[in-house]
CSV table of C-alpha atoms in Angstrom, one decimal:
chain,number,residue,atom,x,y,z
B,1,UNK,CA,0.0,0.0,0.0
B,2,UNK,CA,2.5,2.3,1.3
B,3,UNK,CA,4.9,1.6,-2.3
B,4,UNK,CA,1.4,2.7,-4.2
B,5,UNK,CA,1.2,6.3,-2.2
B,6,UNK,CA,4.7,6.9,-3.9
B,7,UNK,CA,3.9,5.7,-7.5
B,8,UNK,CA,0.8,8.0,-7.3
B,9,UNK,CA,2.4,10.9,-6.1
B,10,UNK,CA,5.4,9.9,-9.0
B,11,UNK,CA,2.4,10.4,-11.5
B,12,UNK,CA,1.0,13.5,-10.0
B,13,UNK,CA,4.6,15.2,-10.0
B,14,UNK,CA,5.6,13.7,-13.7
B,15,UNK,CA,8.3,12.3,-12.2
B,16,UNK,CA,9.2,9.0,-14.4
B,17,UNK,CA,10.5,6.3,-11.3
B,18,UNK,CA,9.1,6.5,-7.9
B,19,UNK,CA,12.1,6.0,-6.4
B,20,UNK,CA,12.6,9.5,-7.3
B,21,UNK,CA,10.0,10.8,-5.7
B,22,UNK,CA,11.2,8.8,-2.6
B,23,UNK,CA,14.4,10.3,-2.2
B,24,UNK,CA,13.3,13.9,-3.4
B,25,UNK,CA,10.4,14.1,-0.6
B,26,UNK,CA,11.5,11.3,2.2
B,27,UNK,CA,15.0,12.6,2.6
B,28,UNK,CA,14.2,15.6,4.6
B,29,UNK,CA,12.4,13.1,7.2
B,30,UNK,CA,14.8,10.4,7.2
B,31,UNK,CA,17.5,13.1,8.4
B,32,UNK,CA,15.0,13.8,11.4
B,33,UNK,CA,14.5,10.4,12.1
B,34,UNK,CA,18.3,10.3,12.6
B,35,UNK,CA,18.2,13.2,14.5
B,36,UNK,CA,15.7,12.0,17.0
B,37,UNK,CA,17.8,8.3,17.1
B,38,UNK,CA,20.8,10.1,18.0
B,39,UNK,CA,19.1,12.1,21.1
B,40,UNK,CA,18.1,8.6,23.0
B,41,UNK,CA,21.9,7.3,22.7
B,42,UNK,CA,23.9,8.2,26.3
B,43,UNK,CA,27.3,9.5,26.1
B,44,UNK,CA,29.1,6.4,25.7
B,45,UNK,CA,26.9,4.7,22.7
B,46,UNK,CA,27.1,9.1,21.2
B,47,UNK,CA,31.0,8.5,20.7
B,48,UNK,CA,30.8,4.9,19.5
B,49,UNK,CA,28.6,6.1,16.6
B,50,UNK,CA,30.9,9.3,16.3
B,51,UNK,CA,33.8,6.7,16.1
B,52,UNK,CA,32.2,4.6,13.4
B,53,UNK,CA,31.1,7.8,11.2
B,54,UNK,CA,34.5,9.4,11.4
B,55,UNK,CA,36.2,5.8,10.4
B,56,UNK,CA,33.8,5.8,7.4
B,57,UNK,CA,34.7,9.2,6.3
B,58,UNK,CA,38.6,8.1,6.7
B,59,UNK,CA,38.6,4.9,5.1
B,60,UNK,CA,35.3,4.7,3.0
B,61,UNK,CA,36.3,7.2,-0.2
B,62,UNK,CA,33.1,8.6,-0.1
B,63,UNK,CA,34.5,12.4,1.0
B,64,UNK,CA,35.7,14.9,-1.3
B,65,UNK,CA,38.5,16.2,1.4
B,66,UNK,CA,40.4,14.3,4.0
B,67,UNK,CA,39.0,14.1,7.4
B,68,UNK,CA,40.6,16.1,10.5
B,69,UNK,CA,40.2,14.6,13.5
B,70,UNK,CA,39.4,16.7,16.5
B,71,UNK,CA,42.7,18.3,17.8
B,72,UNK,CA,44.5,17.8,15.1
B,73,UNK,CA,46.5,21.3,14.0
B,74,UNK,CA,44.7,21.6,10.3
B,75,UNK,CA,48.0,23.2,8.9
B,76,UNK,CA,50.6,20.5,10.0
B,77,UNK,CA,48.7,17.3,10.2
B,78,UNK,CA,50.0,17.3,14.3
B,79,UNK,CA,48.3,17.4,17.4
B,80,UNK,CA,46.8,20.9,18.6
């Protein structure tokens, strides 16, 4: 049912794929959802997620720019 609200509004917008309309008009919720998630997490479970994220950005070539890792002097690569 819910993958027929999507195709509908596809049609309505003239967009050709649903997915499209998916990711155009979701995405703005899914980054609340996120949000919300990352409020019920306690300090400890906060920086494992911050540790996983920041290893993603390092190692997953998905960034246009390196990643600086807090305290790290930007200019010299060293610590602050």
């Amino acid at each position: 049912m819910f993958g027929g609200v999507w195709y509908a509004l596809s049609l309505m917008l003239g967009h050709a794929d649903p997915s499209t309309t998916r990711e155009t008009y979701l995405e703005p919720f899914t980054a609340l959802q996120v949000d919300y998630l990352m409020e019920l997490l306690d300090s400890e479970e906060t920086q494992a997620v911050e540790a996983l994220i920041r290893t993603v950005a390092e190692q997953g070539g998905r960034t246009l720019t390196s990643v600086v890792r807090p305290g790290t002097d930007v200019q010299t690569g060293g610590r602050a």
